[in-house]
Coordinates of C-alpha atoms and ligand atoms in Angstrom, one line a residue:
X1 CA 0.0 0.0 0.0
X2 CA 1.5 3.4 -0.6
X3 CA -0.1 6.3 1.0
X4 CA 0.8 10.6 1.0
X5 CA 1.4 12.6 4.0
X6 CA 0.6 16.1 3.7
X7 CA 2.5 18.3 5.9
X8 CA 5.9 16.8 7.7
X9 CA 6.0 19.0 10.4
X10 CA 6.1 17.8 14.3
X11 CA 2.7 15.7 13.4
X12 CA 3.3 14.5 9.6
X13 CA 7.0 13.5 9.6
X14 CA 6.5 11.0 12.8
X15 CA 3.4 9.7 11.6
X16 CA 5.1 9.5 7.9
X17 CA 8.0 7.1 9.9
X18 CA 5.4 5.2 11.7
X19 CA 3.6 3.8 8.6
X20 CA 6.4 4.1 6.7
X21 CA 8.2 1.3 9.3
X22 CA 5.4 -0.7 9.6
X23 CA 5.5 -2.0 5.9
X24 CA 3.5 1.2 4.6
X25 CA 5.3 3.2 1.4
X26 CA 4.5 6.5 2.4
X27 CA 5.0 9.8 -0.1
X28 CA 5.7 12.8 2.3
X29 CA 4.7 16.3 1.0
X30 CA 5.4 19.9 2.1
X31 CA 5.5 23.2 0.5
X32 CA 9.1 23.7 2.4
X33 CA 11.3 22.5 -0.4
X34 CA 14.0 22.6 2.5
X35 CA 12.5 19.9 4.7
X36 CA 11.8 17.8 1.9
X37 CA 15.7 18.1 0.8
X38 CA 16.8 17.5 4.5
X39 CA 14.4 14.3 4.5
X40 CA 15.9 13.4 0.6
X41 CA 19.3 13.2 2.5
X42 CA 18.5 11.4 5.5
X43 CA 18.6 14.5 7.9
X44 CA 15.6 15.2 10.3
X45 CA 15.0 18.7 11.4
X46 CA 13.2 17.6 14.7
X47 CA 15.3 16.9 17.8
X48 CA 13.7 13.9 19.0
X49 CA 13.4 12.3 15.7
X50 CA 16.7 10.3 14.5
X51 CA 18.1 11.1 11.3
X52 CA 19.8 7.6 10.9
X53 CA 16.3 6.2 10.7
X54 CA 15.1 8.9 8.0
X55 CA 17.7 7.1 6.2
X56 CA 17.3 3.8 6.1
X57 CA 13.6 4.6 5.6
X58 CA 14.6 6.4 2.4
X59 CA 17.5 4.2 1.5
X60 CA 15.1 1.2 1.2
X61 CA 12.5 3.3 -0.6
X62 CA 9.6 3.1 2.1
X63 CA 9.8 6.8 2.6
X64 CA 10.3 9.3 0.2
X65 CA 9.8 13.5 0.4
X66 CA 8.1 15.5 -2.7
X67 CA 7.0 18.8 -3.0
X68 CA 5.1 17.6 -6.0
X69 CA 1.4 17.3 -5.1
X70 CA 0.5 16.2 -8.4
X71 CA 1.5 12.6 -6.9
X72 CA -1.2 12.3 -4.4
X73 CA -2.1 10.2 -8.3
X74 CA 0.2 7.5 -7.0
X75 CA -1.4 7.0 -3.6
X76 CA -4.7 5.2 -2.2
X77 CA -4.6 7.6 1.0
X78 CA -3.9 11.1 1.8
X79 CA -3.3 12.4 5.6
X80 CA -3.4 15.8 6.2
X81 CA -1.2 17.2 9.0
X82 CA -0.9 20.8 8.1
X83 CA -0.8 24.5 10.4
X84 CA -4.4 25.6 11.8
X85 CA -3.1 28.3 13.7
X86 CA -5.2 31.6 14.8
X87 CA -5.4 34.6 12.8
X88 CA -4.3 38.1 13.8
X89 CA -7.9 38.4 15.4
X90 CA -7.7 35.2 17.1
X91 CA -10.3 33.6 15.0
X92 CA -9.4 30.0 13.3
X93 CA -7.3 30.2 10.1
X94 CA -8.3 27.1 8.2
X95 CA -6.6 28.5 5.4
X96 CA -3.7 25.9 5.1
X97 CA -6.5 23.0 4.7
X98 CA -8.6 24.4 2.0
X99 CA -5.5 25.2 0.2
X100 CA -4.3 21.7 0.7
X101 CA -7.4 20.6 -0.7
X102 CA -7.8 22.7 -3.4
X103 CA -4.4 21.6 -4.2
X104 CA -5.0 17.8 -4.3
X105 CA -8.9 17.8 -5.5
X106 CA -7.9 17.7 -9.2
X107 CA -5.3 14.9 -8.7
X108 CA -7.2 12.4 -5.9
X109 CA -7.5 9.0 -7.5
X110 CA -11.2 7.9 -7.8
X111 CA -11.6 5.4 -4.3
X112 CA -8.9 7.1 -2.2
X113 CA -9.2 7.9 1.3
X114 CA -8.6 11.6 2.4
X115 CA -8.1 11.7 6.2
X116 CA -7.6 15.4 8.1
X117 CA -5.6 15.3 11.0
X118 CA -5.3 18.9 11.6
X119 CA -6.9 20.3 15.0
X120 CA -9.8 22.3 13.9
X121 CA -13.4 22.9 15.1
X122 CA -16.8 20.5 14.8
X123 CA -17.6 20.9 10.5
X124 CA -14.0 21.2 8.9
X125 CA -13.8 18.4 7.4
X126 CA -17.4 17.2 6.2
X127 CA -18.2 21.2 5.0
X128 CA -15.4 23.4 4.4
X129 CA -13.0 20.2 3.0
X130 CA -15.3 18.1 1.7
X131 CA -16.8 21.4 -0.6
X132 CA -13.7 22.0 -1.6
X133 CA -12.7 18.3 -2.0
X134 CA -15.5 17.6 -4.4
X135 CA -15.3 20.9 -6.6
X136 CA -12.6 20.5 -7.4
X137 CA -12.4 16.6 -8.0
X138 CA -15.5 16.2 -9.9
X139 CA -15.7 13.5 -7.3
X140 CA -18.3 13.1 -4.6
X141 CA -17.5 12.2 -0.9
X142 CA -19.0 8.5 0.7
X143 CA -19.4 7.1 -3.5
X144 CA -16.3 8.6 -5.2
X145 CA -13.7 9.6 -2.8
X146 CA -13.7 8.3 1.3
X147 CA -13.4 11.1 3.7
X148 CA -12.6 11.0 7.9
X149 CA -11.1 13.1 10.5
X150 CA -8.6 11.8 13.3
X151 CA -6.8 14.1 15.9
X152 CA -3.0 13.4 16.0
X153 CA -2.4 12.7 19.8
X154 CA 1.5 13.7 19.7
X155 CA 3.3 14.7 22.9
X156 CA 6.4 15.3 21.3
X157 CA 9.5 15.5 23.7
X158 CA 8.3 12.5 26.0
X159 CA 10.3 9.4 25.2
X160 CA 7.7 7.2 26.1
X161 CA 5.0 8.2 23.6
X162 CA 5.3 6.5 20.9
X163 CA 3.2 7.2 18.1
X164 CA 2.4 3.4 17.6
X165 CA 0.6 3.1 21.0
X166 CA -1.4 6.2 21.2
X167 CA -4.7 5.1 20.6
X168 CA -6.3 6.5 17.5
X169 CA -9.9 8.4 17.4
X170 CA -10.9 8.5 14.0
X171 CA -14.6 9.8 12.6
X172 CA -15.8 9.6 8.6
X173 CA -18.4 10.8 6.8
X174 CA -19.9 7.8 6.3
X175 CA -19.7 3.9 8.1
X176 CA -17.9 2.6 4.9
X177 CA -15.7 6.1 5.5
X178 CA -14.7 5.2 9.3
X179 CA -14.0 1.7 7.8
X180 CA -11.6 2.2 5.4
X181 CA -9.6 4.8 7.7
X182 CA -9.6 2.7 10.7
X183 CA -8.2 -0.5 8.4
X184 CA -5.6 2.1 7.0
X185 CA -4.4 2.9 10.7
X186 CA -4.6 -0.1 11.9
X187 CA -1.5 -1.5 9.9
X188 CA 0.7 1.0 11.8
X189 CA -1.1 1.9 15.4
X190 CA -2.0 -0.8 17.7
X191 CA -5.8 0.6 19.0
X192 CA -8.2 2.8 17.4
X193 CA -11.2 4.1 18.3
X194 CA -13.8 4.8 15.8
X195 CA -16.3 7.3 16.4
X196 CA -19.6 8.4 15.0
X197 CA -18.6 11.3 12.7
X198 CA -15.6 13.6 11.8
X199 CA -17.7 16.2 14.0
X200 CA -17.4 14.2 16.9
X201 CA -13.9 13.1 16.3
X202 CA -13.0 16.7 15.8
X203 CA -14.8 17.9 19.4
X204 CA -13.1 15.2 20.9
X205 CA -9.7 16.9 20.2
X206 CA -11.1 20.2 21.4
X207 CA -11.9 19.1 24.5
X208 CA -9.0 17.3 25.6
X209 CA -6.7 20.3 24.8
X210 CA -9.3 22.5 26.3
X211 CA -9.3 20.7 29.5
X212 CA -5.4 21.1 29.8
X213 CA -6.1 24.9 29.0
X214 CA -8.7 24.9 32.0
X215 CA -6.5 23.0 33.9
X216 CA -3.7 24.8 33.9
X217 CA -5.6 28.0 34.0
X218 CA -7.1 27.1 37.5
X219 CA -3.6 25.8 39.5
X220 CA -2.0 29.0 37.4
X221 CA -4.6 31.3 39.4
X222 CA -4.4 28.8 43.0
X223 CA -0.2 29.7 42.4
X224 CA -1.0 33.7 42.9
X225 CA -3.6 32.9 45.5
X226 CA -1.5 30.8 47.4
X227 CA 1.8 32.9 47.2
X228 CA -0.1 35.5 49.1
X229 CA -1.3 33.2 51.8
X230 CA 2.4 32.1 51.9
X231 CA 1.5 28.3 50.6
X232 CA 3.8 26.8 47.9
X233 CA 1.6 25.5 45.1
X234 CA 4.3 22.9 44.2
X235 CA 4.1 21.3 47.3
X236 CA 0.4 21.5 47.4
X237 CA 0.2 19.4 44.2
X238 CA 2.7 16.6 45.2
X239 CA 0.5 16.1 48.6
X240 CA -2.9 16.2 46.5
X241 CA -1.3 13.8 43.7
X242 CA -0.8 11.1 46.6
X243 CA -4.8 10.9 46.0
X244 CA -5.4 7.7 44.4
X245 CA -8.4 8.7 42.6
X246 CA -10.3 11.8 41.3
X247 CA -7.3 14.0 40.8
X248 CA -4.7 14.6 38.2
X249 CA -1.5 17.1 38.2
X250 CA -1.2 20.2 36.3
X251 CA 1.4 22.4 36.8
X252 CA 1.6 26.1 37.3
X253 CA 3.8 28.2 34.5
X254 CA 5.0 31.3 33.4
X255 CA 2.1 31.2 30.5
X256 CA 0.7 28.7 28.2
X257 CA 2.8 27.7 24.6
X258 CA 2.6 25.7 22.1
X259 CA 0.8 25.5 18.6
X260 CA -2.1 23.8 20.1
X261 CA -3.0 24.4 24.2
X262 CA -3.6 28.5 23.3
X263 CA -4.8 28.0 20.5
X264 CA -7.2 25.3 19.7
X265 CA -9.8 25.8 22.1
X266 CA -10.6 29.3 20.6
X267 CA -11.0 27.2 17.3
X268 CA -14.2 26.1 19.4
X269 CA -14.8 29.6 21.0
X270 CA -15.0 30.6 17.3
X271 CA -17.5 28.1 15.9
X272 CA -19.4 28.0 19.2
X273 CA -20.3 31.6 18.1
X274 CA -22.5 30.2 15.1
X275 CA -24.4 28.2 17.4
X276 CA -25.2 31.0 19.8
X277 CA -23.6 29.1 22.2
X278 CA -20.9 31.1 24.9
X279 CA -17.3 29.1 26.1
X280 CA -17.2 30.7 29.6
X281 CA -14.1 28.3 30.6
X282 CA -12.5 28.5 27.9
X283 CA -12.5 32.1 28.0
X284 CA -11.8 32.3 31.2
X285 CA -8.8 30.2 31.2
X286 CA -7.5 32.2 28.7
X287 CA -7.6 35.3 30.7
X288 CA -6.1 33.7 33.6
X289 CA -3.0 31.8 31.4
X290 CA -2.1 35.2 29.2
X291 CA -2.0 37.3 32.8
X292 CA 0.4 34.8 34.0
X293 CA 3.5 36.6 31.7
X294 CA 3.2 40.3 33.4
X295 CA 2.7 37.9 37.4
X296 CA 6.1 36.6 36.6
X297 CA 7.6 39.6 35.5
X298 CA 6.6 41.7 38.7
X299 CA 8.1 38.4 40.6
X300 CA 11.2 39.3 38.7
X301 CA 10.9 42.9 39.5
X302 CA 10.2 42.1 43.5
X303 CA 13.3 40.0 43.4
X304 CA 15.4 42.9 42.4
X305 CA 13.7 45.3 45.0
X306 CA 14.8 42.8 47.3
X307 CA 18.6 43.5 45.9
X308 CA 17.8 47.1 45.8
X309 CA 17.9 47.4 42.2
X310 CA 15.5 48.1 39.6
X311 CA 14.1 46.2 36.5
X312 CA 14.9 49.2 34.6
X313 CA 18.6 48.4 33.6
X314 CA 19.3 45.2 35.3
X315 CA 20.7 42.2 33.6
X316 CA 18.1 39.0 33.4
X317 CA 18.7 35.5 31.8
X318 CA 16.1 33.7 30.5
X319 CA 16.4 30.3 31.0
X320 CA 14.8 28.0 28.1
X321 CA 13.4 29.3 25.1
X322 CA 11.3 26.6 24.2
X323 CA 8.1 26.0 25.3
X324 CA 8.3 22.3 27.0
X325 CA 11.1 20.8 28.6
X326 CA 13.7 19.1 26.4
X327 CA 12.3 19.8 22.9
X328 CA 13.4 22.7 20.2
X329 CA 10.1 23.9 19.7
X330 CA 9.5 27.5 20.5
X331 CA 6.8 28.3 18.8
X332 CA 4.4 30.7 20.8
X333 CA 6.4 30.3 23.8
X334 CA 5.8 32.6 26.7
X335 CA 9.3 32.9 26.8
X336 CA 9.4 35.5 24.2
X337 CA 6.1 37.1 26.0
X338 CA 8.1 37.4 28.8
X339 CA 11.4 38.5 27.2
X340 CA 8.9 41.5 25.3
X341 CA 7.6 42.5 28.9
X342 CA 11.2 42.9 30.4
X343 CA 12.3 44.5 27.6
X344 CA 9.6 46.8 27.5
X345 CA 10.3 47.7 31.3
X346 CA 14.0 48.8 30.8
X347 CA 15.8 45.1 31.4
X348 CA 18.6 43.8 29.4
X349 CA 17.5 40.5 28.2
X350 CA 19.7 37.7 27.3
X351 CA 18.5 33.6 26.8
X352 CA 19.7 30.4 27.2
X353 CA 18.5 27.6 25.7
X354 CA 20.8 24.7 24.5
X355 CA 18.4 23.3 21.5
X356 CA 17.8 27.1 20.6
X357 CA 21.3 28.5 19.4
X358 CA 19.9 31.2 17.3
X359 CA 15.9 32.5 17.5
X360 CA 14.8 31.6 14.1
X361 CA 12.6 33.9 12.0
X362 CA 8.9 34.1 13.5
X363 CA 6.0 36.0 12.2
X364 CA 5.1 37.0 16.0
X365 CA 8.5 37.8 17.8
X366 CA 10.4 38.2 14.7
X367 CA 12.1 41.3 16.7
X368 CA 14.2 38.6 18.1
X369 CA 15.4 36.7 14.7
X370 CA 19.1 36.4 15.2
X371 CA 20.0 36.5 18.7
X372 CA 22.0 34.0 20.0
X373 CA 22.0 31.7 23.4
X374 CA 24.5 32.6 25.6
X375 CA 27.0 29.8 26.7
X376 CA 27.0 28.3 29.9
X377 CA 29.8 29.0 32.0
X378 CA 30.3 30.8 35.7
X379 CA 31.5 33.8 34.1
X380 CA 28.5 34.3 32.2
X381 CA 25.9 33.4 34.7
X382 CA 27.1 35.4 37.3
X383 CA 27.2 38.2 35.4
X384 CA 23.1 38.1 35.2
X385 CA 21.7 39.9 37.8
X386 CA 18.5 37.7 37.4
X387 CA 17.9 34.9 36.1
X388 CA 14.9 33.9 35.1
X389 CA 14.0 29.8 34.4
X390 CA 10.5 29.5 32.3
X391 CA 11.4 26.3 30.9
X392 CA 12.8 23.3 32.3
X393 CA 15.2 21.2 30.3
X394 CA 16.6 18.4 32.4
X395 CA 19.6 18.7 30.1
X396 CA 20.8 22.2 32.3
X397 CA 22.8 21.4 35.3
X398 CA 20.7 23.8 38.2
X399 CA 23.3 23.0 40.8
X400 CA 25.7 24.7 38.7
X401 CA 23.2 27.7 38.3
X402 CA 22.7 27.8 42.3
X403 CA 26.4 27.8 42.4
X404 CA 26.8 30.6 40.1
X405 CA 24.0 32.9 39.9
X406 CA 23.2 35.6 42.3
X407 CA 19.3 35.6 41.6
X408 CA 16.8 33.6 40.3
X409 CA 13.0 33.4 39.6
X410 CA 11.5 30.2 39.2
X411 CA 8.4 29.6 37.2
X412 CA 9.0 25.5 36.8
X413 CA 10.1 24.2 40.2
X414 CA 13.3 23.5 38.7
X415 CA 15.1 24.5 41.9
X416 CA 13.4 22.2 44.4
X417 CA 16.3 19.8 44.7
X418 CA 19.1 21.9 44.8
X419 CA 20.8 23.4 47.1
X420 CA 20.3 27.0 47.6
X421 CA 21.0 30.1 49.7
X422 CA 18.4 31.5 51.7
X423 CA 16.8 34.5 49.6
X424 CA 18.4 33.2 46.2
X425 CA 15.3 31.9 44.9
X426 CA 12.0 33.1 43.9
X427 CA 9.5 31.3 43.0
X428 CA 6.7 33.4 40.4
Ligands
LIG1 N1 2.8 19.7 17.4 C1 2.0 19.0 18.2 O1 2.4 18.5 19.2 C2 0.6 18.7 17.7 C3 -0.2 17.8 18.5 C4 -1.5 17.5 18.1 C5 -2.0 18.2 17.0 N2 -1.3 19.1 16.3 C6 -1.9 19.7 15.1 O2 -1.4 19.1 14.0 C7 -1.3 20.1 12.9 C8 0.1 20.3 12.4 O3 0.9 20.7 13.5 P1 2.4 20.6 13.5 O4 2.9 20.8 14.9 O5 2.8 19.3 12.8 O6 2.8 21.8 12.6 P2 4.2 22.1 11.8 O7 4.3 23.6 11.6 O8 5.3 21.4 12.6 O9 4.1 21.3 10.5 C9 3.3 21.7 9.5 C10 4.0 21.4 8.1 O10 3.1 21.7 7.1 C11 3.8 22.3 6.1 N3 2.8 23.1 5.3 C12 2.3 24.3 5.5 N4 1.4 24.6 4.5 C13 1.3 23.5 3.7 C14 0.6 23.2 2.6 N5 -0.3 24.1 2.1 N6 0.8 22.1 2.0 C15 1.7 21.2 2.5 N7 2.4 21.4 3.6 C16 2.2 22.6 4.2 C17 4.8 23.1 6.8 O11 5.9 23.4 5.9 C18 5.2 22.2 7.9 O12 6.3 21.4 7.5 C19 -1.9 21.4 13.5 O13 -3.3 21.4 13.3 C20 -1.7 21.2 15.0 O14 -2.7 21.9 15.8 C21 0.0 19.4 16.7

């Protein structure tokens, strides 16, 4: 069988790999003629993805890169995995998906399978893809062409998530639709979970990011609420965790990042709209996760009181660009929220962040295109008059930042096993 992946970015090259290791030939197409020569020559452009295994993939022809879309011709099945990001006004930009289809329509094979994988709101696939899917095919979906939505699940960075094991919700627009698409996965992932429609496989997405948004949101605002009663929220969530039912950990940060927690919930915000219908927690949350930047700055700026100095011209390191531990992905990360705030307020900002060398090109913070990590060493920490740790990669050696620095914030906990001098840390 010999299928097309659409899109091989952190969802579509993994996913490519999977199938393409589990006896699947998979074609993998992006508009980014530099990924696809990076793949063509074995090299991955993701951290946690090996090149070595891009290459034998490619050497012994199960995985191939194209930026010619013509040759979805070739393929029985086409998965989707492009960008739904939000628009300037925060509403859904489904853009990258109708062009997509648009794209393919006139070259989809009569019988294939189209499957979207994209995170996107209740209707995407069987309206606004499946119009565009069928004008431009000639073709109609459930006779012609079979169509189905299934959320990628991927928690990139966590070594024990494998894409293989994840169990797989999938929805089509017909029975013979979910079929097809749950025989297609099941050659490469080991449960799936078929649902009654694409709507209900795309909802089913929404609400398991927007519970992590709501989540978060609510042990973000107990973290503010709890500083003032002098009670460390950390320590508060280790003792509830020993629950053995009923609860689950979040964990307080300096903001919310990512391309999907801040984001895809509003994709439901958006559509709830239509249906006169009002996301109050979604909302909410929102508020409470985009405050959380300027409570960590005015952390960092009581921290320098303390040291009788002011924000205005002091010195701050942020520690971790990216926004998860031990992954390269920096996209939307409140680090550069936070980096914008101090900078706003007169600070001298610096990062670290050792799978960041250089801030690459962004259409948000492109202000800080260019500027490179600082090396670790004591010279260079101590020279910081704050530093301030929104991410924590378990690659950074904290002992050696207690040792060195004079000052630091902590929005990650990161220092809780180190040892410390009294009135060293803060915790924001
Ligand atoms: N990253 C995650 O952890 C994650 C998890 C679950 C769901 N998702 C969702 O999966 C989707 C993809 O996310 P991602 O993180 O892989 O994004 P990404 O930016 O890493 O990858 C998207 C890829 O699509 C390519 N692309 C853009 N426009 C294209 C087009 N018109 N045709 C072909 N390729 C095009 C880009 O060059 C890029 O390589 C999004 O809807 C996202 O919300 C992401």
């Amino acid at each position: 069988m010999k299928i097309s992946v659409i899109g091989l970015g952190y969802v579509g090259l993994p996913l490519s790999l999977q199938f393409a290791r589990s006896g699947v030939t998979v074609l993998g197409l992006d508009v980014d003629a530099q990924k696809v020569e990076a793949l063509k020559a074995g090299r991955s452009y993701i951290k946690h993805i090996d090149s070595e295994e891009i290459a034998a993939l490619v050497e012994n022809g199960s995985f191939e890169a194209s930026t010619d879309f013509r040759r979805v011709a070739e393929t029985e099945a086409v998965i989707i995995c492009v960008p739904t990001p939000l628009n300037k006004n925060r509403e859904p930009d489904i853009s990258y998906i109708v062009n997509t289809g648009k794209t393919i329509a006139p070259y989809l094979p009569k019988g294939c399978l189209v499957v979207l994988e994209s995170t996107t709101y209740p209707g995407t696939t069987d309206e606004d893809l499946r119009k565009v899917l069928e004008s431009g095919s000639g073709m109609k979906a459930g006779i012609d062409f079979h169509l189905a939505f299934s959320p990628e699940r991927e928690d990139p960075g966590n070594p024990e998530s494998k894409v293989a094991l994840i169990p797989k919700v999938i929805g089509g627009y017909t029975p013979e639709c979910v079929r097809k698409a749950s025989a297609l996965y099941a050659r490469a992932i080991k449960t799936i979970v078929p649902v009654s429609s694409c709507r209900t496989a795309e909802a089913t997405k929404l609400l398991e990011n927007t519970f992590r948004a709501v989540n978060i949101a609510l042990v973000n605002e107990l973290k503010v609420v709890y500083e003032a009663m002098g009670i460390d929220i950390w320590e508060v969530i280790e003792s509830a965790k020993t629950k053995p039912f009923g609860f689950m950990p979040f964990y307080p940060g300096p903001g919310l990042g990512g391309h999907c927690i801040p984001i895809d919930p509003f994709y439901l915000t958006w559509k709830a709209r239509e249906y006169g219908q009002h996301t109050r927690f979604i909302e909410l949350a929102g508020e409470i996760n985009t405050s959380m930047p300027q409570y960590v700055v005015n952390r960092v700026a009581e921290a320098l009181n303390e040291k009788q100095k002011s924000l205005k011209g002091s010195s701050v390191l942020v520690l971790g660009l990216a926004y998860k531990p031990d992954v390269d992905d920096d996209r939307e990360s409140p680090s550069y929220v936070l980096m914008d705030l101090l900078t706003k307020r007169g600070a001298l900002v610096s990062y670290y962040d050792p799978y960041i060398p250089v801030i690459r090109p962004s259409r948000e913070f492109g202000h800080w295109a260019g500027t490179k990590s600082v090396p670790w060493n004591r010279e260079v920490l101590s020279s910081f008059d704050v530093v301030l740790i929104s991410t924590k990669h378990s690659i950074v050696n904290y002992q050696e930042l207690a040792d060195y620095a004079e000052c630091i914030v902590d929005t990650r906990n990161a220092m809780a096993s180190v040892k410390t001098r009294p009135g060293q840390v803060w915790k924001a």
